[in-house]
CSV table of C-alpha atoms and ligand atoms in Angstrom, one decimal:
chain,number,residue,atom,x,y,z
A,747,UNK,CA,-8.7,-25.1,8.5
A,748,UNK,CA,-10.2,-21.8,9.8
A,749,UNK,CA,-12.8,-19.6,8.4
A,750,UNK,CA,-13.0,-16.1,8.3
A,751,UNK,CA,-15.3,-13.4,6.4
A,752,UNK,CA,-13.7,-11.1,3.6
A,753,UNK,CA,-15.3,-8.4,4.5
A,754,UNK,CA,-18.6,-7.5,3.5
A,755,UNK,CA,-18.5,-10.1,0.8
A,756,UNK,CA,-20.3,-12.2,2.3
A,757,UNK,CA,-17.4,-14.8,1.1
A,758,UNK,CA,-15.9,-17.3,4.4
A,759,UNK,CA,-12.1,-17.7,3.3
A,760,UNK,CA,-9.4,-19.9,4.7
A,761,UNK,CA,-7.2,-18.3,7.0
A,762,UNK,CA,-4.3,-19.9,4.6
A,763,UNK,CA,-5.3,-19.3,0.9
A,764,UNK,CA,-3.3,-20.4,-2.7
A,765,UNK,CA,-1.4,-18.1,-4.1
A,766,UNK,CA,-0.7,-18.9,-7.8
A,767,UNK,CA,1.6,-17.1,-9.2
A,768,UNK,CA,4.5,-20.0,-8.5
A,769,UNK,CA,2.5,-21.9,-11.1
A,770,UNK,CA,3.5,-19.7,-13.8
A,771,UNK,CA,7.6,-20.0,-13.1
A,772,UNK,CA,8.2,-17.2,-11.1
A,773,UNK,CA,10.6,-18.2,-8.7
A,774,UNK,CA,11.8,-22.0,-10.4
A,775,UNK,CA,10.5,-23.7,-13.4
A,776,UNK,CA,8.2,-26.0,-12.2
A,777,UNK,CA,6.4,-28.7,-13.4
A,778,UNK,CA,2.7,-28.2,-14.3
A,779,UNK,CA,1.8,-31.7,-13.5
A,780,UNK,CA,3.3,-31.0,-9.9
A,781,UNK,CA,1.8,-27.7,-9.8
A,782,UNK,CA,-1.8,-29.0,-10.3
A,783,UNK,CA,-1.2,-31.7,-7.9
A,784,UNK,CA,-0.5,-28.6,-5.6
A,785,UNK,CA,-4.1,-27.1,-6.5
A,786,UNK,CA,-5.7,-30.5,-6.0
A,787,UNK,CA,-3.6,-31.0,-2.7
A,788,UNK,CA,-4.7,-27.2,-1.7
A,789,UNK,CA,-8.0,-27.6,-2.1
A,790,UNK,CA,-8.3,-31.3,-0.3
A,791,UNK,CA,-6.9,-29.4,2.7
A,792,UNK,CA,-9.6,-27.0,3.1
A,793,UNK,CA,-8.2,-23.8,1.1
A,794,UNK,CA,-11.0,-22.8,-0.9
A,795,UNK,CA,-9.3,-19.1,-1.5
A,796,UNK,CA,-6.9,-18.9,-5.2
A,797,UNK,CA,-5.6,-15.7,-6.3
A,798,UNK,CA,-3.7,-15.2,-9.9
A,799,UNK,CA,-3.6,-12.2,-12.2
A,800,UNK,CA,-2.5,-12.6,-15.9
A,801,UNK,CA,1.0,-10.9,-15.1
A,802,UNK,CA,2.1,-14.0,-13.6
A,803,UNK,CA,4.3,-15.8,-16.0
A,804,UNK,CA,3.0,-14.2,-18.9
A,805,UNK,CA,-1.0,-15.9,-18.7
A,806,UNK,CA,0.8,-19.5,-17.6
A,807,UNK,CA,-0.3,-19.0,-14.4
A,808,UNK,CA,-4.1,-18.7,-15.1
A,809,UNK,CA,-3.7,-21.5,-18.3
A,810,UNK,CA,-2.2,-24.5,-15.7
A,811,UNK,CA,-4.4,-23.0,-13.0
A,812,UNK,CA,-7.5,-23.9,-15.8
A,813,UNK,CA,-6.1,-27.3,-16.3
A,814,UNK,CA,-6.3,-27.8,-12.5
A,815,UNK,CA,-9.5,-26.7,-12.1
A,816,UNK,CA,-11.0,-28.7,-14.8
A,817,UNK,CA,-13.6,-30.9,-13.3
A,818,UNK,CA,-13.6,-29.4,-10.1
A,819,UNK,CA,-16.8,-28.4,-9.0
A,820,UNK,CA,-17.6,-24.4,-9.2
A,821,UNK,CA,-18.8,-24.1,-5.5
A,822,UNK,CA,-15.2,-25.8,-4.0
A,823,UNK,CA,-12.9,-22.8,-4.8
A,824,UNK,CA,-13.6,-18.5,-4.6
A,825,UNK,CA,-11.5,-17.6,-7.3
A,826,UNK,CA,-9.8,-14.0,-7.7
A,827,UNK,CA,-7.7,-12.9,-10.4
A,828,UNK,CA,-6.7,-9.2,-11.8
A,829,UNK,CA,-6.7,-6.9,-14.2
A,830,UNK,CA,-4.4,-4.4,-15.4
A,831,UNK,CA,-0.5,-5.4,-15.3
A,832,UNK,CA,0.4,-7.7,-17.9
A,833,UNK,CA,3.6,-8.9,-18.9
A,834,UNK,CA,6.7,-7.7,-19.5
A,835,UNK,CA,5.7,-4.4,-17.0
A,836,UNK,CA,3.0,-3.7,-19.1
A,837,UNK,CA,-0.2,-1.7,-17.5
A,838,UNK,CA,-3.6,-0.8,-18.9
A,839,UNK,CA,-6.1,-0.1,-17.0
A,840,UNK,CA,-8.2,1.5,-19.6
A,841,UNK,CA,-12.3,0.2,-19.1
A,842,UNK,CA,-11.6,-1.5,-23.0
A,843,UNK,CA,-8.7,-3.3,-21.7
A,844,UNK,CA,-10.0,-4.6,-18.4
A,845,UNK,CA,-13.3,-5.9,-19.7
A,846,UNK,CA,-11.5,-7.5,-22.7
A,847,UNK,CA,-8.9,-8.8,-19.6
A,848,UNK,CA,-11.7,-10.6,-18.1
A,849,UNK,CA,-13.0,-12.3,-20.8
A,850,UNK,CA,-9.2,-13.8,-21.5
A,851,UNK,CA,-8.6,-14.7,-18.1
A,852,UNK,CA,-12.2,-16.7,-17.8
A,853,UNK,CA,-11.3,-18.5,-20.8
A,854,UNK,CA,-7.5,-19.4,-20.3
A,855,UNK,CA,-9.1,-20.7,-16.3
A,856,UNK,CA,-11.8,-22.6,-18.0
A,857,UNK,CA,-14.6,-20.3,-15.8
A,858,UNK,CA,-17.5,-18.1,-16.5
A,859,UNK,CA,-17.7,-16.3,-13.8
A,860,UNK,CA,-14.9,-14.8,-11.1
A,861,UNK,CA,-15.5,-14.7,-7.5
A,862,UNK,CA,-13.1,-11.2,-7.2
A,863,UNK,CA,-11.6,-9.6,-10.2
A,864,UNK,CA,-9.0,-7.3,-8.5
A,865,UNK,CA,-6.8,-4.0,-9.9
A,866,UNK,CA,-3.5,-5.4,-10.1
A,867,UNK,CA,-0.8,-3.2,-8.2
A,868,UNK,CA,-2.5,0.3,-8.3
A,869,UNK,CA,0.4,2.5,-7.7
A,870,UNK,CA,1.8,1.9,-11.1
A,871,UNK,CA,-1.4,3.6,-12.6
A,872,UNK,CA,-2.6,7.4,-12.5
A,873,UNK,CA,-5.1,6.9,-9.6
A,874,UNK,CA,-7.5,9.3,-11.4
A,875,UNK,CA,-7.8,6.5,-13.9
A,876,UNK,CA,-8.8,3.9,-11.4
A,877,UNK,CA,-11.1,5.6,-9.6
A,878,UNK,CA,-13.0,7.2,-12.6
A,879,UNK,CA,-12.5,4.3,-15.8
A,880,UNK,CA,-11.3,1.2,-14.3
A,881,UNK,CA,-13.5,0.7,-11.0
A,882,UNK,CA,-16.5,2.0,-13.0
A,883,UNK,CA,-16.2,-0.4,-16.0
A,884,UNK,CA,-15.4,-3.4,-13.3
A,885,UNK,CA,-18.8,-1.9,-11.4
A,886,UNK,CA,-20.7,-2.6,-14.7
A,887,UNK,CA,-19.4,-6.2,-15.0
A,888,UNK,CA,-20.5,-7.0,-11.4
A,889,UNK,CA,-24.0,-5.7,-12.4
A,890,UNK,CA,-23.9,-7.4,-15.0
A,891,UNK,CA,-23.2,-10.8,-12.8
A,892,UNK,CA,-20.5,-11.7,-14.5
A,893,UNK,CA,-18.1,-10.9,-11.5
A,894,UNK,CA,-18.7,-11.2,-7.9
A,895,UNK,CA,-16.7,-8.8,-6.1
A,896,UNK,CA,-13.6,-6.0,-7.0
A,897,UNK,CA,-10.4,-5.2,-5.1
A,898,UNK,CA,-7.5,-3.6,-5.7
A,899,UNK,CA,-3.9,-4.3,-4.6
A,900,UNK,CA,-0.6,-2.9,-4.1
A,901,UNK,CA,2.5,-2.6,-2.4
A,902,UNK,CA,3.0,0.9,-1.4
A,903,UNK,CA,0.1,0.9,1.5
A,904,UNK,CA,-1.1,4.7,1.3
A,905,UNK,CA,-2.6,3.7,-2.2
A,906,UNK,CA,-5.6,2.0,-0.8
A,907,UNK,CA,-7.1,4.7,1.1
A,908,UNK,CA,-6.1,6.9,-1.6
A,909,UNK,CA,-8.7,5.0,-3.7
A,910,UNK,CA,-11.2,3.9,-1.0
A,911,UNK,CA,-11.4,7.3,0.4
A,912,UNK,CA,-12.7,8.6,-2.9
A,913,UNK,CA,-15.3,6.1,-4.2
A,914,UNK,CA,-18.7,5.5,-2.8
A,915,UNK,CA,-19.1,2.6,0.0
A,916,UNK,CA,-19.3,-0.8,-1.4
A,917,UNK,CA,-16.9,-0.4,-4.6
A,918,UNK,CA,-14.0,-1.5,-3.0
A,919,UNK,CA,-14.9,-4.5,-1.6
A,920,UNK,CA,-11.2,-5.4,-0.6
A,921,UNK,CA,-7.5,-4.9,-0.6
A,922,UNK,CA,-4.5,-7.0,-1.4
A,923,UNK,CA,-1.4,-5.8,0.7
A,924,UNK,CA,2.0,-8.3,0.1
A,925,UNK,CA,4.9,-8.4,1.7
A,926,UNK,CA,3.1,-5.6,4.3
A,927,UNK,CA,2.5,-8.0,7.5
A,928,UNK,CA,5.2,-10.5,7.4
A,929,UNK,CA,7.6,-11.0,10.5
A,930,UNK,CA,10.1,-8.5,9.4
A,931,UNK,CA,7.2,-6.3,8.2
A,932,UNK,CA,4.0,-4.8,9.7
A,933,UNK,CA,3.8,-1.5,8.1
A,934,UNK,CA,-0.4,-3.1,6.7
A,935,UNK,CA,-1.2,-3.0,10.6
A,936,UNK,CA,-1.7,0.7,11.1
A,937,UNK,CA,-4.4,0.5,8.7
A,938,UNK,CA,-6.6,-2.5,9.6
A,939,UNK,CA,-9.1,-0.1,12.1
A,940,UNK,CA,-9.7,2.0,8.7
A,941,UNK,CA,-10.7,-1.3,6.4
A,942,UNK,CA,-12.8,-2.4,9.5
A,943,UNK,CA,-14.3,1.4,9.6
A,944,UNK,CA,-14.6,0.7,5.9
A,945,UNK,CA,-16.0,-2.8,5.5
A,946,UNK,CA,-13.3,-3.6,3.1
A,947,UNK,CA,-11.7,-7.5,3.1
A,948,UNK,CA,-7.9,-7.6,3.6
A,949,UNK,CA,-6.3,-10.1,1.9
A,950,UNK,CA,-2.2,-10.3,3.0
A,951,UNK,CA,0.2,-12.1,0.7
A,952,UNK,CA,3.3,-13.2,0.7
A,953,UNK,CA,4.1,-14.2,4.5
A,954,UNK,CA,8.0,-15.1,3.5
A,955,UNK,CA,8.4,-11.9,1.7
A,956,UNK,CA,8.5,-13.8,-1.7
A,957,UNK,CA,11.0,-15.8,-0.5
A,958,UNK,CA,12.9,-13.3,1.9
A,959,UNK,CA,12.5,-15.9,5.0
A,960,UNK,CA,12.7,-19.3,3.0
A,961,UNK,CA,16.1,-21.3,3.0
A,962,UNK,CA,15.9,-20.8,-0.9
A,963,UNK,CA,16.0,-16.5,-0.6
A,964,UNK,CA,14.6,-14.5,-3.0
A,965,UNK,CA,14.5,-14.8,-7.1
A,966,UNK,CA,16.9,-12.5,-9.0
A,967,UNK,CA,14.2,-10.2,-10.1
A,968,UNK,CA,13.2,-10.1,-6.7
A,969,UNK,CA,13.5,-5.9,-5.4
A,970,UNK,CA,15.1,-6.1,-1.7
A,971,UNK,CA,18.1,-4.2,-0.8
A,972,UNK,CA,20.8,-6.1,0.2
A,973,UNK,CA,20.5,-5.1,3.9
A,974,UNK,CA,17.0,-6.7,3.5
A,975,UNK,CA,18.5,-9.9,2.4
A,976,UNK,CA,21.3,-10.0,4.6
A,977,UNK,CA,18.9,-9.2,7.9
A,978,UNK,CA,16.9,-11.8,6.5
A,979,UNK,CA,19.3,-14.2,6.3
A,980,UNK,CA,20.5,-13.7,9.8
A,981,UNK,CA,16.8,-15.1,11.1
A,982,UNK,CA,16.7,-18.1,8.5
A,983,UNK,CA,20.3,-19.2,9.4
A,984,UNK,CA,19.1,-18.7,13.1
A,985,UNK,CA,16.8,-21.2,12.8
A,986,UNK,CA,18.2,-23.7,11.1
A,987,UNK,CA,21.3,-23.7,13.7
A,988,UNK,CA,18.6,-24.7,16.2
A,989,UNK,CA,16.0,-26.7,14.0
A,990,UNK,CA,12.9,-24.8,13.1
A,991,UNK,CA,11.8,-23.8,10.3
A,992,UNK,CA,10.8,-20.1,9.8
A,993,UNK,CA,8.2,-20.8,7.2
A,994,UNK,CA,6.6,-22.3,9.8
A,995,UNK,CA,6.9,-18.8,12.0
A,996,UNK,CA,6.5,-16.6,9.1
A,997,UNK,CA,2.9,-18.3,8.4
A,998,UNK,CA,1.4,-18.6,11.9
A,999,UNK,CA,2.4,-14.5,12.3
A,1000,UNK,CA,0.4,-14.1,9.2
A,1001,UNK,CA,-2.3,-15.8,9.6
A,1002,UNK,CA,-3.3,-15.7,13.1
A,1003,UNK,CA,-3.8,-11.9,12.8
A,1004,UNK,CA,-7.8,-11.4,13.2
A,1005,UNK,CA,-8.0,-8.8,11.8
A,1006,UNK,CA,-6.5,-9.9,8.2
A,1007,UNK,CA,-8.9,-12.4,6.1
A,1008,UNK,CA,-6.5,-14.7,4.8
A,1009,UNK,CA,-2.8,-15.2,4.0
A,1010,UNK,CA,-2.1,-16.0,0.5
A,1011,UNK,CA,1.2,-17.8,0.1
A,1012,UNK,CA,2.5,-19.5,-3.1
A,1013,UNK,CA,4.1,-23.0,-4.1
A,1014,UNK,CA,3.7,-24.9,-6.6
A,1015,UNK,CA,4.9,-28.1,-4.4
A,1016,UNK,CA,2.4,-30.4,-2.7
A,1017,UNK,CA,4.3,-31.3,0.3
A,1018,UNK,CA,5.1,-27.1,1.1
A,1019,UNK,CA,1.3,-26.7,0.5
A,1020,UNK,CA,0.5,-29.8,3.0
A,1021,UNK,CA,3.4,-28.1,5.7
A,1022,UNK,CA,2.2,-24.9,5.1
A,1023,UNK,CA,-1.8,-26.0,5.9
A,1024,UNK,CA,-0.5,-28.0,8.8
A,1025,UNK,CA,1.3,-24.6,10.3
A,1026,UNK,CA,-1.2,-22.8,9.8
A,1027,UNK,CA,-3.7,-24.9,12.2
A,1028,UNK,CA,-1.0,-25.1,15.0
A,1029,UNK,CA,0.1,-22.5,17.7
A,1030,UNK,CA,2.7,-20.1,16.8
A,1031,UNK,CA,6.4,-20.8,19.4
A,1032,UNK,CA,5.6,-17.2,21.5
A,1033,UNK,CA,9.1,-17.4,23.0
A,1034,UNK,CA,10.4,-18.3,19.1
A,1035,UNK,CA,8.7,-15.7,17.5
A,1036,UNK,CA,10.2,-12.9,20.0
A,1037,UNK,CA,13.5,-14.0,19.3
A,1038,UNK,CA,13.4,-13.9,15.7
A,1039,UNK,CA,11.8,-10.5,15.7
A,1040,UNK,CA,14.6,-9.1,17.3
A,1041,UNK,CA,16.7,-10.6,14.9
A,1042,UNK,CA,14.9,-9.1,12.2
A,1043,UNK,CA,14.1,-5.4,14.4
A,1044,UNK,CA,17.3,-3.9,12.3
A,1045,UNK,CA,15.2,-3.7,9.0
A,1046,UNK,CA,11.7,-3.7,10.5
A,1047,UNK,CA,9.8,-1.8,8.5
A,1048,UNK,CA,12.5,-1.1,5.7
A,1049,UNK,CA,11.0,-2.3,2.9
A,1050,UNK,CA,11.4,-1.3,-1.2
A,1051,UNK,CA,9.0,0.7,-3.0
A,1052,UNK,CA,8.0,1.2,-6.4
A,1053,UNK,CA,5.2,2.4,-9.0
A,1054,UNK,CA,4.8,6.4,-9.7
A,1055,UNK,CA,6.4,8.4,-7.2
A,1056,UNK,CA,3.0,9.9,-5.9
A,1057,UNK,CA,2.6,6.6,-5.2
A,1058,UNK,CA,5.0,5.3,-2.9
A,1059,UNK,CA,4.9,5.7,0.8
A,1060,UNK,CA,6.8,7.8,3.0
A,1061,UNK,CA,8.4,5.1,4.9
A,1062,UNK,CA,10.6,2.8,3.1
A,1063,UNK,CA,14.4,1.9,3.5
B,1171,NAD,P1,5.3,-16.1,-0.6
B,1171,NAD,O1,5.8,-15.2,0.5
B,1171,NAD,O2,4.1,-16.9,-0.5
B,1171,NAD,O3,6.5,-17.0,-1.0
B,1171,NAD,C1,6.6,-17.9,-2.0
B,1171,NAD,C2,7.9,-18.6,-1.9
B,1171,NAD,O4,7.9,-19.4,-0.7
B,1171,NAD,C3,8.1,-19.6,-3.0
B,1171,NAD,O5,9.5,-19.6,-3.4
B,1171,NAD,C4,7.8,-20.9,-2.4
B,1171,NAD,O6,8.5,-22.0,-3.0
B,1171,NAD,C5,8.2,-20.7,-1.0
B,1171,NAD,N1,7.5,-21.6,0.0
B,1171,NAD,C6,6.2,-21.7,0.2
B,1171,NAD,N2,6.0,-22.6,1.1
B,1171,NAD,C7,7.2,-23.1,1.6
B,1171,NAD,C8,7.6,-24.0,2.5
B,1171,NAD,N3,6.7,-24.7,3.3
B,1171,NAD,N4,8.9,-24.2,2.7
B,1171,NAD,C9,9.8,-23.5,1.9
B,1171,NAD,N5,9.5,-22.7,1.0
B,1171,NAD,C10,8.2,-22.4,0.8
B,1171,NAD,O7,5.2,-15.1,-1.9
B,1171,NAD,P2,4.2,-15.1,-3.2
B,1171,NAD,O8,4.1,-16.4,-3.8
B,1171,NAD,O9,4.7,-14.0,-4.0
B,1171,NAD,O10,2.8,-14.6,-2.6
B,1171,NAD,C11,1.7,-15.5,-2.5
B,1171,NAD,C12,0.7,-15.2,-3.5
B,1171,NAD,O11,0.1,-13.9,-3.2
B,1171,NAD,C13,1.1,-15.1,-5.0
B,1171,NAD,O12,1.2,-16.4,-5.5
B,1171,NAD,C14,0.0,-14.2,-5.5
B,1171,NAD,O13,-1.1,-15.0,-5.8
B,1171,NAD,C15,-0.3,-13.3,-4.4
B,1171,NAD,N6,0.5,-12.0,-4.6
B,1171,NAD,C16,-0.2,-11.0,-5.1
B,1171,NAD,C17,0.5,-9.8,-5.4
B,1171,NAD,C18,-0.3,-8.6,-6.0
B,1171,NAD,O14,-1.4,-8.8,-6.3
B,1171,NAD,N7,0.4,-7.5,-6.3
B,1171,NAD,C19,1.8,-9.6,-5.0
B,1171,NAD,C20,2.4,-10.7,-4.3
B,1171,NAD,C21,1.7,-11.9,-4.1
């Protein structure tokens, strides 16, 4: 496993970090015991990166993600988790709500302390608010040392300069971008110079598009447009008619970018998480990878938005 630094953090993440969210049932139900074999197996392999939020299945993410930590030592794993969205589409980023958030999340994960307590998907709130409430309040509980670092993340990518452009240097310590830099989207490229300007950590998730580029496709509540899905399709049904696996693809594109931190992808299964380390420490097919992205060139770029309308970005499909 690779190494690289988050920034200004001071933090060394793996290239190929655990996403999660899968543990709270958000594309199957799963099985917890399986899903903390997956944490164990994760961290075994060198990950030592885990992002959840309490949005993902409703807290059950963070409560099985607790149950695999338990008895891990503190110093194995950076954990990140977020503030702000909660189920059911709910958002409050209000400085009462996010300190109480924290306090819930390090109980249900059996912590004291988190490594990056992140904003979760800005461009659903009034930016105001995040700028002057919820980054100050999550200021107070780093100097307070009860957090290490903040972030925020998003979809829509103009949101991050939006917020970084307006608070002083060293709040935002990093941005999570998903489904951004992914083979059938790069949009998240155009602004790594400004978060390298800016000292800010990118984190990338979601190489297959939450399940865009996998065999399976994407979950019901998933928000692609059918020409998304369909394009898609055409690049997983390529390779399988000539036997490779574009999970494979979709990770080395992700994570062999320098200028991104890590790629966060989810699974709750131990032998994806073992493929998917494996991938990510061989040499992406050149010639492969060209092909496919001019499979995918028709919807390159066309991607869904979503949050306020001040919000989204100019360029979507
Ligand atoms: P992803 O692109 O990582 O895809 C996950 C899907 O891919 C799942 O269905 C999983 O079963 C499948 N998969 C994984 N490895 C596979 C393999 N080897 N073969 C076949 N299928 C495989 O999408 P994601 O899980 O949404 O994103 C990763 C993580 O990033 C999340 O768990 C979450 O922690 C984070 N994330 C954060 C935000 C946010 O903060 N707004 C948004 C999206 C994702």
């Amino acid at each position: 496993m690779q190494y690289r630094p988050l920034g200004q953090t001071g933090l060394n993440v793996s290239i190929l970090s655990y996403g999660a969210s899968p543990l709270g049932g958000v594309f199957r139900n799963t099985d917890d015991q399986e899903g903390i074999r997956t944490v164990h197996t994760a961290l075994d392999l060198g990950i030592n990166f885990i992002d959840v939020s309490p949005y993902y299945g409703a807290t059950k993410a963070e409560t099985v993600l607790g149950r695999a930590l338990r008895g891990i030592a503190r110093d194995r794993y950076i954990l990140a988790t977020k503030v702000g969205q909660y189920d059911d589409g709910q958002f409050d980023f209000s400085a009462a709500r996010v300190t109480r958030s924290l306090d819930e999340s390090c109980a249900r994960l059996g912590v004291d302390y988190i490594d990056l307590l992140q904003c979760h998907d800005i461009e659903f709130a009034d930016l105001n608010q995040i700028v002057d409430e919820t980054l100050p309040a999550l200021v107070k509980l780093r100097q307070a040392g009860r957090i290490g670092h903040i972030g925020i993340t998003g979809l829509p990518i103009k949101v991050f300069p939006s917020v970084v452009d307006r608070v002083g240097s060293g709040i935002v310590e990093t941005i999570l971008s998903f489904c951004r830099y992914e083979l059938n989207d790069t949009a998240l490229e155009t602004l790594l110079p400004y978060f390298q300007k800016k000292g800010v950590g990118v984190i990338n998730a979601s190489p297959t598009g939450m399940g865009l580029l996998t065999e399976r496709g994407v979950p019901g509540w998933h928000p692609a447009t059918k020409a998304m899905v369909e394009g898609s399709r055409k690049a997983v049904e390529y390779c399988r008619s000539i036997g490779a696996d574009l999970v494979k693809l979709a990770i080395q594109f992700a994570t062999s970018h320098p200028g991104i931190a890590t790629t966060l992808v989810g699974t709750a299964s131990p032998d994806n998480i073992r493929k998917n380390v494996a991938y990510a420490a061989q040499d992406i097919d050149r010639e492969l990878l060209g092909r496919v992205l001019e499979i995918l060139r028709p919807i390159h770029n066309h991607n869904f938005t979503r949050g306020r309308p001040e919000n989204h970005d100019p360029l979507v499909a």
